[in-house]
Short mmCIF file of C-alpha atoms in Angstrom, two decimals:
data_model
loop_
_atom_site.label_atom_id
_atom_site.label_comp_id
_atom_site.label_asym_id
_atom_site.label_seq_id
_atom_site.Cartn_x
_atom_site.Cartn_y
_atom_site.Cartn_z
CA MET A 1 135.75 114.12 106.95
CA ASP A 2 132.06 114.50 107.60
CA GLN A 3 130.46 111.15 108.48
CA ASN A 4 127.68 111.56 105.90
CA ILE A 5 130.16 112.43 103.16
CA ARG A 6 132.31 109.42 104.09
CA PHE A 7 129.25 107.16 104.06
CA LEU A 8 128.42 108.43 100.59
CA PHE A 9 132.00 108.09 99.27
CA ASP A 10 132.38 104.57 100.69
CA ARG A 11 129.43 103.42 98.63
CA LEU A 12 130.50 104.88 95.32
CA GLN A 13 131.15 102.37 92.54
CA GLU A 14 133.93 104.51 91.17
CA GLY A 15 137.24 104.66 92.97
CA LEU A 16 137.81 107.91 94.82
CA LEU A 17 141.10 109.17 96.22
CA LEU A 18 141.84 112.37 98.07
CA VAL A 19 145.53 113.12 97.61
CA SER A 20 147.54 115.93 99.19
CA SER A 21 149.82 118.13 97.11
CA GLY A 22 152.72 116.16 98.59
CA GLY A 23 151.36 112.90 97.20
CA VAL A 24 149.98 111.52 100.48
CA VAL A 25 146.70 109.63 100.30
CA LEU A 26 144.26 111.36 102.64
CA TYR A 27 141.30 109.14 101.84
CA ALA A 28 140.62 106.13 99.62
CA ASN A 29 137.22 104.55 99.25
CA PRO A 30 136.84 100.75 98.98
CA ALA A 31 136.41 100.88 95.17
CA ALA A 32 139.75 102.73 94.86
CA LYS A 33 141.44 100.10 97.03
CA GLU A 34 140.15 97.41 94.69
CA ILE A 35 141.62 99.19 91.69
CA MET A 36 145.08 99.91 93.11
CA PRO A 37 147.00 99.37 96.36
CA VAL A 38 146.55 102.54 98.43
CA VAL A 39 146.64 103.16 102.16
CA ALA A 40 145.24 106.31 103.75
CA GLY A 41 147.98 108.27 105.46
CA GLU A 42 150.75 106.86 103.26
CA GLY A 43 152.34 108.16 100.09
CA LEU A 44 151.04 107.22 96.66
CA CYS A 45 153.05 104.39 95.20
CA ALA A 46 151.68 104.87 91.67
CA GLU A 47 154.38 106.72 89.76
CA TRP A 48 152.08 107.38 86.82
CA LEU A 49 149.72 109.30 89.12
CA LEU A 50 152.54 111.10 90.91
CA SER A 51 153.99 112.29 87.60
CA SER A 52 150.56 113.57 86.54
CA ILE A 53 150.14 115.43 89.83
CA THR A 54 153.62 116.91 89.46
CA ALA A 55 152.78 118.08 85.94
CA ILE A 56 149.52 119.60 87.21
CA GLN A 57 151.27 121.36 90.09
CA ARG A 58 153.82 122.85 87.74
CA GLY A 59 151.03 124.11 85.56
CA TYR A 60 151.91 121.97 82.54
CA VAL A 61 148.59 120.21 82.53
CA LYS A 62 145.33 121.90 83.35
CA LEU A 63 142.61 120.47 85.55
CA PRO A 64 140.45 118.54 85.21
CA GLN A 65 142.69 115.98 83.56
CA THR A 66 141.30 112.69 82.25
CA PHE A 67 143.38 109.86 80.92
CA ASP A 68 143.38 106.08 80.65
CA VAL A 69 145.93 103.80 82.23
CA ASP A 70 146.54 100.05 82.24
CA LEU A 71 147.01 98.73 85.76
CA GLN A 72 148.48 95.30 86.18
CA ARG A 73 147.04 92.96 88.76
CA GLY A 74 148.86 90.25 90.66
CA ASP A 75 147.65 87.55 88.28
CA MET A 76 149.26 89.39 85.32
CA SER A 77 145.89 90.43 83.96
CA THR A 78 145.31 94.10 83.33
CA ASP A 79 142.60 96.53 84.25
CA HIS A 80 141.94 99.38 81.92
CA VAL A 81 141.16 102.32 84.15
CA GLN A 82 139.89 105.77 83.28
CA VAL A 83 141.33 108.36 85.65
CA THR A 84 140.13 111.91 86.24
CA VAL A 85 142.12 114.30 88.41
CA LEU A 86 140.20 117.24 89.85
CA ALA A 87 141.05 120.07 92.23
CA SER A 88 139.55 119.52 95.67
CA PRO A 89 137.43 122.27 97.23
CA ALA A 90 140.39 122.89 99.53
CA ARG A 91 142.41 123.67 96.36
CA SER A 92 145.69 122.39 97.76
CA ASN A 93 144.55 118.77 97.46
CA PHE A 94 143.53 116.64 94.52
CA ILE A 95 140.55 114.39 93.99
CA VAL A 96 141.25 111.37 91.81
CA VAL A 97 138.28 109.51 90.38
CA MET A 98 139.01 106.09 88.89
CA LYS A 99 136.68 103.92 86.91
CA ASN A 100 137.44 100.42 85.71
CA ILE A 101 136.40 100.45 82.05
CA ASN A 102 137.51 96.94 81.10
CA ALA A 103 134.04 95.99 79.88
CA GLU A 104 133.60 99.12 77.75
CA TRP A 105 137.13 98.76 76.45
CA GLN A 106 136.65 95.15 75.48
CA HIS A 107 133.32 96.00 73.89
CA ALA A 108 134.91 98.77 71.83
CA THR A 109 137.73 96.42 70.86
CA GLU A 110 135.41 93.68 69.72
CA ILE A 111 133.07 96.05 67.91
CA GLY A 112 136.10 97.45 66.14
CA ASN A 113 137.28 94.00 65.13
CA LEU A 114 133.82 92.99 64.03
CA SER A 115 133.49 96.15 61.97
CA GLU A 116 136.84 95.47 60.39
CA MET A 117 135.79 91.94 59.51
CA ILE A 118 132.50 93.09 58.03
CA TYR A 119 134.35 95.65 56.01
CA CYS A 120 137.02 93.24 54.81
CA GLU A 121 135.16 89.95 54.55
CA VAL A 122 131.78 91.02 53.23
CA ARG A 123 132.34 94.09 51.17
CA ALA A 124 134.71 92.67 48.54
CA PRO A 125 132.83 89.40 47.76
CA LEU A 126 129.51 91.21 47.75
CA GLN A 127 130.80 93.82 45.37
CA ARG A 128 132.08 91.09 43.06
CA PHE A 129 128.71 89.38 43.21
CA LEU A 130 126.92 92.59 42.41
CA SER A 131 129.21 93.34 39.50
CA SER A 132 128.44 89.82 38.17
CA VAL A 133 124.75 90.59 38.43
CA ALA A 134 125.29 93.88 36.63
CA GLU A 135 127.21 92.10 33.86
CA MET A 136 124.46 89.49 33.52
CA HIS A 137 121.87 92.22 33.40
CA ALA A 138 123.79 94.03 30.68
CA LYS A 139 123.98 90.80 28.62
CA PHE A 140 120.27 90.25 28.94
CA GLU A 141 119.66 93.81 27.92
CA GLN A 142 121.67 93.15 24.76
CA GLN A 143 120.83 89.52 23.95
CA GLY A 144 117.91 88.35 26.01
CA GLU A 145 115.04 89.79 24.01
CA ASN A 146 113.56 86.35 23.44
CA ASN A 147 113.29 85.38 27.07
CA TRP A 148 111.20 88.11 28.64
CA SER A 149 110.46 86.43 31.94
CA LEU A 150 114.12 85.66 32.60
CA ARG A 151 115.09 89.14 31.50
CA ASN A 152 112.57 90.66 33.92
CA ALA A 153 113.84 88.46 36.74
CA VAL A 154 117.42 89.59 36.14
CA THR A 155 116.27 93.21 35.97
CA ASN A 156 114.57 92.77 39.34
CA VAL A 157 117.73 91.26 40.86
CA ALA A 158 119.80 94.12 39.45
CA GLN A 159 117.42 96.69 40.94
CA ARG A 160 117.47 94.99 44.33
CA SER A 161 121.23 94.76 44.17
CA ASP A 162 121.34 98.56 43.91
CA VAL A 163 119.45 98.75 47.22
CA LEU A 164 121.81 96.16 48.71
CA LEU A 165 124.83 98.07 47.51
CA ASP A 166 123.48 101.28 48.98
CA ARG A 167 122.97 99.60 52.36
CA LEU A 168 126.40 98.04 52.16
CA ARG A 169 127.87 101.48 51.58
CA LYS A 170 126.19 102.65 54.79
CA VAL A 171 127.50 99.64 56.72
CA SER A 172 130.95 100.13 55.23
CA LEU A 173 130.89 103.78 56.23
CA LEU A 174 129.94 102.85 59.78
CA ALA A 175 132.53 100.09 59.88
CA ALA A 176 135.19 102.43 58.54
CA SER A 177 134.43 105.03 61.19
CA SER A 178 134.51 102.37 63.93
CA ARG A 179 137.70 101.00 62.46
CA ALA A 180 139.34 104.38 62.70
CA THR A 181 138.56 104.83 66.36
CA ALA A 182 138.40 101.34 67.80
CA MET A 183 141.30 99.96 69.78
CA TYR A 184 142.03 96.51 68.47
CA ASP A 185 144.87 95.87 70.69
CA GLU A 186 144.76 97.55 74.01
CA MET A 187 144.38 94.44 76.11
CA ARG A 188 147.57 93.16 77.62
CA ILE A 189 147.86 89.42 77.11
CA PRO A 190 150.76 87.32 78.38
CA LEU A 191 151.55 84.76 75.68
CA PRO A 192 151.32 81.69 77.95
CA ALA A 193 147.87 82.86 79.05
CA LEU A 194 146.82 83.28 75.43
CA VAL A 195 147.99 79.75 74.60
CA GLY A 196 146.35 78.38 77.75
CA ASP A 197 143.02 79.99 76.88
CA ALA A 198 143.21 78.72 73.31
CA VAL A 199 143.93 75.16 74.43
CA GLN A 200 141.09 75.40 76.93
CA THR A 201 138.73 76.66 74.22
CA ALA A 202 139.68 73.79 71.90
CA ASN A 203 139.67 71.31 74.79
CA HIS A 204 136.51 69.52 73.73
CA ALA A 205 137.99 68.54 70.35
CA ILE A 206 141.37 67.76 71.94
CA ALA A 207 139.81 65.40 74.50
CA GLU A 208 137.53 63.78 71.95
CA HIS A 209 140.49 62.82 69.77
CA GLY A 210 142.75 61.88 72.69
CA ILE A 211 145.39 64.40 71.63
CA ARG A 212 148.13 65.63 73.95
CA VAL A 213 149.01 69.30 73.59
CA SER A 214 152.25 70.61 75.04
CA TYR A 215 153.68 74.10 75.22
CA CYS A 216 157.42 74.80 75.12
CA GLY A 217 159.32 77.85 76.04
CA LEU A 218 159.20 81.42 77.19
CA GLU A 219 157.48 80.80 80.51
CA ASN A 220 160.05 83.00 82.18
CA ASP A 221 160.13 85.73 79.58
CA ARG A 222 156.34 85.88 79.42
CA PRO A 223 156.21 87.99 76.28
CA ILE A 224 153.23 90.30 76.21
CA ILE A 225 150.97 90.84 73.26
CA TYR A 226 148.53 93.68 72.98
CA GLY A 227 145.31 92.60 71.39
CA SER A 228 141.74 91.54 71.63
CA ARG A 229 142.07 88.50 73.87
CA ASN A 230 138.82 86.99 72.68
CA PHE A 231 139.65 87.21 68.99
CA LEU A 232 143.22 86.03 69.36
CA VAL A 233 142.13 83.09 71.50
CA GLN A 234 139.50 82.22 68.91
CA ALA A 235 142.06 82.47 66.13
CA LEU A 236 144.50 80.13 67.88
CA ALA A 237 141.77 77.77 69.02
CA GLY A 238 140.38 77.74 65.50
CA TYR A 239 143.60 76.40 64.11
CA LEU A 240 144.12 73.98 67.00
CA THR A 241 140.70 72.48 66.40
CA TYR A 242 141.40 72.20 62.70
CA LEU A 243 144.69 70.43 63.39
CA VAL A 244 143.22 68.14 66.05
CA GLU A 245 140.54 66.95 63.68
CA ARG A 246 143.22 65.94 61.18
CA CYS A 247 145.58 64.38 63.71
CA ALA A 248 145.88 60.63 64.36
CA ARG A 249 144.10 59.57 67.53
CA GLY A 250 146.40 59.76 70.53
CA GLY A 251 148.90 62.00 68.73
CA ASN A 252 150.79 65.02 70.02
CA ILE A 253 150.55 68.66 69.16
CA VAL A 254 153.47 70.83 70.16
CA ILE A 255 153.22 74.58 70.53
CA THR A 256 156.60 76.27 70.58
CA ALA A 257 157.22 79.92 71.35
CA GLU A 258 160.39 81.75 70.39
CA THR A 259 161.24 85.42 70.42
CA PHE A 260 163.08 87.23 67.66
CA GLY A 261 163.72 90.82 68.55
CA ASN A 262 160.37 92.44 69.16
CA GLN A 263 158.47 89.55 67.70
CA VAL A 264 157.34 86.28 69.14
CA ASN A 265 156.73 83.29 66.90
CA LEU A 266 154.28 80.66 68.00
CA SER A 267 154.82 77.50 65.98
CA ILE A 268 152.13 74.81 66.08
CA THR A 269 152.80 71.37 64.69
CA ASN A 270 152.14 67.70 65.41
CA ASP A 271 154.31 64.60 65.60
CA ALA A 272 152.49 62.91 62.75
CA GLY A 273 153.54 65.71 60.42
CA LEU A 274 149.94 66.29 59.58
CA ALA A 275 149.15 69.74 58.36
CA PRO A 276 146.79 71.30 55.87
CA ALA A 277 146.96 69.86 52.39
CA ASN A 278 149.00 71.85 49.93
CA ASP A 279 146.02 72.86 47.82
CA SER A 280 144.36 74.18 50.97
CA VAL A 281 147.50 76.09 51.87
CA ALA A 282 147.61 77.63 48.41
CA ARG A 283 144.03 78.73 48.86
CA PHE A 284 144.80 80.04 52.31
CA ASP A 285 147.66 82.12 50.99
CA SER A 286 145.49 83.59 48.27
CA PRO A 287 143.57 86.84 48.88
CA ALA A 288 141.28 86.51 51.85
CA THR A 289 138.09 86.53 49.87
CA GLY A 290 138.63 82.99 48.54
CA GLN A 291 136.59 79.98 49.57
CA PRO A 292 137.12 79.58 53.28
CA LYS A 293 134.53 76.83 53.85
CA ALA A 294 137.16 74.10 54.05
CA PHE A 295 138.74 75.78 57.06
CA GLU A 296 135.70 76.17 59.24
CA ALA A 297 136.53 75.83 62.90
CA MET A 298 135.12 77.56 65.94
CA ASN A 299 133.08 79.76 63.62
CA LEU A 300 136.23 81.56 62.57
CA THR A 301 137.70 80.44 59.30
CA LEU A 302 141.48 80.29 59.09
CA VAL A 303 141.34 83.03 56.52
CA VAL A 304 139.59 85.16 59.11
CA CYS A 305 142.08 83.97 61.74
CA LYS A 306 144.83 85.30 59.51
CA ARG A 307 142.95 88.57 59.19
CA VAL A 308 142.60 88.83 62.97
CA ILE A 309 146.30 88.18 63.51
CA ARG A 310 147.19 90.73 60.86
CA LEU A 311 144.90 93.28 62.48
CA HIS A 312 147.13 92.94 65.52
CA GLY A 313 150.25 93.61 63.53
CA GLY A 314 151.21 89.96 63.25
CA ASN A 315 151.04 87.31 60.58
CA LEU A 316 150.07 83.72 60.10
CA ARG A 317 152.16 81.57 57.80
CA PHE A 318 152.88 77.98 56.89
CA VAL A 319 156.29 76.36 57.07
CA ARG A 320 156.88 73.92 54.26
CA GLU A 321 159.64 71.38 53.82
CA ALA A 322 160.10 69.50 50.56
CA GLY A 323 156.73 70.69 49.41
CA VAL A 324 154.98 69.42 52.53
CA THR A 325 153.43 71.74 55.08
CA LYS A 326 155.05 71.01 58.43
CA ALA A 327 153.78 73.71 60.73
CA ILE A 328 151.80 76.85 61.03
CA VAL A 329 153.43 79.85 62.66
CA PHE A 330 151.67 82.73 64.33
CA ASP A 331 153.92 85.79 64.40
CA PHE A 332 152.99 88.33 67.05
CA PRO A 333 154.61 91.66 67.68
CA VAL A 334 155.55 92.00 71.31
CA GLY A 335 154.26 95.45 72.03
CA ALA A 336 154.51 95.68 75.76
CA PRO A 337 157.24 97.76 77.29
CA THR A 338 159.33 96.05 79.94
CA ALA A 339 159.14 97.14 83.57
CA GLU A 340 162.41 98.98 83.04
CA GLU A 341 161.02 100.79 80.03
CA ARG A 342 157.84 101.67 81.91
CA GLN A 343 159.97 103.11 84.70
CA LEU A 344 161.97 105.03 82.12
CA GLU A 345 158.76 106.49 80.68
CA THR A 346 157.85 107.85 84.11
CA LEU A 347 161.38 109.06 84.72
CA GLN A 348 161.33 110.78 81.35
CA SER A 349 158.14 112.69 82.18
CA LEU A 350 159.47 113.80 85.56
CA ARG A 351 162.94 114.76 84.36
CA TYR A 352 161.61 116.48 81.27
CA ALA A 353 159.12 118.43 83.39
CA GLN A 354 161.90 119.52 85.77
CA ASP A 355 164.19 120.59 82.93
CA LEU A 356 161.40 122.42 81.18
CA ASN A 357 160.49 124.17 84.41
CA THR A 358 164.09 125.34 84.82
CA LEU A 359 164.23 126.53 81.24
CA MET A 360 160.96 128.39 81.57
CA GLU A 361 162.23 130.15 84.67
CA LEU A 362 165.53 131.04 83.00
CA LEU A 363 164.09 131.95 79.63
CA PRO A 364 160.45 132.81 80.17
CA ARG A 365 160.10 134.71 76.95
CA HIS A 366 161.39 131.91 74.79
CA PHE A 367 158.61 129.46 75.56
CA GLY A 368 155.08 129.95 74.43
CA GLU A 369 155.76 133.01 72.40
CA GLY A 370 159.41 133.28 71.45
CA ASN A 371 161.78 131.61 69.10
CA ILE A 372 162.73 128.16 70.28
CA GLU A 373 166.02 128.43 68.44
CA GLU A 374 167.18 131.08 70.89
CA CYS A 375 166.85 128.81 73.87
CA ARG A 376 170.41 127.54 73.61
CA MET B 1 155.59 119.94 48.97
CA ARG B 2 153.56 123.01 49.72
CA ASN B 3 151.41 124.51 47.05
CA ALA B 4 150.46 128.14 46.56
CA ASP B 5 147.29 127.76 48.62
CA ASN B 6 149.03 126.76 51.79
CA MET B 7 152.21 128.80 51.55
CA ASN B 8 150.97 131.07 54.31
CA GLU B 9 149.99 128.27 56.66
CA PRO B 10 152.33 127.74 59.61
CA ASP B 11 154.54 124.68 59.63
CA CYS B 12 152.95 121.76 61.39
CA ILE B 13 154.62 119.53 63.98
CA LEU B 14 152.88 116.30 64.88
CA ILE B 15 153.55 115.01 68.39
CA VAL B 16 152.82 111.32 68.82
CA ASP B 17 152.96 109.74 72.26
CA ASN B 18 150.51 107.56 74.15
CA ASN B 19 151.65 109.16 77.41
CA ASP B 20 149.32 112.14 77.90
CA VAL B 21 151.68 114.00 80.21
CA MET B 22 154.69 113.57 77.94
CA ARG B 23 152.67 114.70 74.94
CA LYS B 24 151.64 117.86 76.78
CA LEU B 25 155.22 118.53 77.85
CA LEU B 26 156.56 118.15 74.32
CA SER B 27 153.76 120.36 73.09
CA LEU B 28 154.58 122.98 75.70
CA THR B 29 158.24 122.97 74.64
CA LEU B 30 157.30 123.73 71.06
CA LYS B 31 154.42 126.05 71.76
CA ASN B 32 155.01 128.87 69.35
CA LYS B 33 152.67 131.15 67.49
CA LYS B 34 154.26 130.26 64.18
CA VAL B 35 154.04 126.51 64.55
CA GLU B 36 150.88 124.50 64.39
CA LEU B 37 151.05 121.68 66.92
CA VAL B 38 148.98 118.59 66.36
CA GLU B 39 148.85 115.65 68.77
CA ALA B 40 148.14 111.96 68.33
CA ARG B 41 148.10 109.22 70.95
CA SER B 42 148.46 106.12 68.80
CA GLY B 43 150.23 105.03 65.65
CA ARG B 44 147.02 104.70 63.69
CA GLU B 45 145.81 108.14 64.73
CA ALA B 46 149.25 109.53 63.88
CA TRP B 47 149.17 108.05 60.39
CA GLN B 48 145.73 109.52 59.73
CA LYS B 49 146.92 112.94 60.90
CA VAL B 50 150.10 112.69 58.83
CA LEU B 51 148.00 112.13 55.72
CA PHE B 52 145.63 114.93 56.61
CA LYS B 53 148.02 117.57 57.95
CA ARG B 54 151.24 116.79 56.05
CA PRO B 55 153.41 117.89 59.00
CA LYS B 56 156.91 119.19 58.51
CA ILE B 57 158.17 117.23 61.50
CA VAL B 58 156.80 114.21 63.33
CA LEU B 59 157.94 113.55 66.89
CA LEU B 60 157.21 109.89 67.13
CA ASP B 61 157.29 107.68 70.19
CA ILE B 62 158.18 104.12 69.19
CA MET B 63 156.57 102.16 71.98
CA MET B 64 152.86 102.59 71.53
CA PRO B 65 150.21 99.97 72.04
CA GLY B 66 148.34 99.24 68.88
CA ASP B 67 148.60 97.59 65.53
CA MET B 68 150.91 100.35 64.36
CA ASP B 69 153.92 101.34 66.43
CA GLY B 70 156.19 104.30 65.84
CA LEU B 71 158.52 102.35 63.57
CA GLU B 72 155.65 101.36 61.31
CA VAL B 73 154.41 104.96 61.07
CA CYS B 74 157.98 106.05 60.32
CA ARG B 75 158.31 103.41 57.60
CA ARG B 76 155.04 104.51 56.00
CA ILE B 77 156.05 108.16 56.04
CA LYS B 78 159.42 107.44 54.53
CA THR B 79 158.07 105.22 51.78
CA ASP B 80 155.40 107.67 50.68
CA PRO B 81 156.82 109.99 48.00
CA ALA B 82 154.13 112.56 48.83
CA LEU B 83 155.65 112.88 52.31
CA ALA B 84 159.22 113.34 51.14
CA ASP B 85 159.48 116.66 53.02
CA THR B 86 158.35 115.20 56.33
CA LYS B 87 161.14 114.67 58.84
CA VAL B 88 160.81 112.08 61.57
CA VAL B 89 162.27 112.32 65.06
CA LEU B 90 161.92 108.94 66.75
CA VAL B 91 161.58 109.13 70.52
CA THR B 92 162.10 105.97 72.48
CA ALA B 93 163.08 104.37 75.73
CA ARG B 94 165.14 101.85 73.83
CA GLY B 95 168.75 102.82 73.63
CA GLN B 96 170.33 99.69 72.23
CA GLN B 97 172.37 100.18 69.10
CA ALA B 98 170.26 97.54 67.33
CA ASP B 99 167.12 99.56 68.04
CA ILE B 100 168.73 102.73 66.76
CA GLU B 101 169.78 100.88 63.63
CA GLU B 102 166.21 99.63 63.22
CA GLY B 103 164.98 103.21 63.49
CA LYS B 104 167.49 104.32 60.88
CA ARG B 105 166.51 101.43 58.62
CA ASN B 106 162.95 102.67 58.80
CA GLY B 107 164.15 106.06 57.65
CA ALA B 108 164.17 108.08 60.89
CA ASP B 109 166.03 111.36 60.56
CA ILE B 110 166.85 111.71 64.27
CA TYR B 111 166.72 109.24 67.14
CA LEU B 112 166.16 110.61 70.67
CA VAL B 113 166.70 108.19 73.55
CA LYS B 114 164.84 108.67 76.82
CA PRO B 115 165.37 110.22 79.24
CA PHE B 116 166.20 113.37 77.31
CA SER B 117 165.96 117.05 78.07
CA PRO B 118 163.95 119.68 76.15
CA LEU B 119 167.29 121.03 74.96
CA TYR B 120 167.98 117.80 73.08
CA LEU B 121 164.69 118.22 71.31
CA ILE B 122 165.57 121.76 70.34
CA ASP B 123 168.96 120.55 69.12
CA ALA B 124 167.25 117.85 67.08
CA LEU B 125 165.04 120.43 65.40
CA ARG B 126 168.04 122.58 64.71
CA GLU B 127 169.80 119.60 63.15
CA LEU B 128 166.84 119.19 60.85
CA GLU B 129 167.22 122.86 59.96
CA PHE B 130 163.75 123.51 61.19
CA SER B 131 162.95 127.12 61.86
CA PRO B 132 159.33 128.13 62.31
CA SER B 133 158.39 130.47 59.50
#
């Protein structure tokens, strides 16, 4: 490779790979080596990239091809990487450009969650408020002839509420469009890491009250949750803080994780049996637009915590015994495929591509233009 | 059910898989002038396209990251009376009997376990008596 070109490639912020048609890495710049383990002169060890190159070579996928992939690092965290595969000028080789888009991804995730919360948490109460104003205005129109100043004031509020409603519609529209496209749940979070982050976030309150927090179970299984790490941590920390503030000084809080099928249940309780009062629980279980002030913690109310968990396909519920609330349980769907399943996904692509290639050679007229029924 | 306005529209097959390559391969298998192929890469996107396109068949990968996996999309399709004509082929890496039962409980018409060949897909469509019109 020309020295000037190499100098330029070595300084690119995006990862750059030059891969031969046989899957051998001809060149990898430092940014590419940071993203994934590659050695120039050796074969690619990334099956996901090999299967893509195979599909391109067989003509199933046209160049340039761009896709996103989650790459796991040694510390179990995940990089979200955007990959573009291009034909090299030499034609027989491939250029692979990789860009770590964790920050953009997280931003999109959080914007999506925020939009969802605006849509869910603001729209309904505001609409109820505005309908109350409209009702009041209608009553004054009918009965308030004798109090002109008050009647005018209500008329003004009603007129302004129309403007507010119009703006809310615009915000709702924007939120709805963000909601449709945002990825709430693309970050890969090992459950122990999620619990650890939540405990760390609530650490100030935990230390202040002299509470001991322990975590039981599933260290080996390490169930994976897909979600917005920030929001889920906040949701868990929100409840922990709430519980700590109502726990006797020096008490214990136990966090227990158990898996049931494709779901993991995270139960949080304390040895004093302290939990939210029943009237609070009833309010919590009511529609989310209730009065969440009593649950304020970490700027996320528990009602909002429940919303966040539900956004991720989970649930948040109370366990009651003899009418007393004993624990709160966070149910999370475990969305991550196992290593075996990931391998199977790759195997499926390769085997399917090979079979399809054979079929297309044997029955060229039946694919793309013919009757698929006749393929057997 | 199709109304008079869309009687002449080709049948629609929705292919749902977060794996770009696999989605393209499935699409290539079914590429046919008389079938409209629509793709989605997440459960949420799939559900939106189901509502919009009313596909005849949905090829649905179960394991997808997101707040809506394939089983949830399947359940929604099968509980919506307006989508009574929509058939669901669940595609998954999970081959345990319990998973298959879960798929059936959610109303899946056919369950394909990976790795499978294009011929299995064609057989599945035949089993659903699907013939592009």
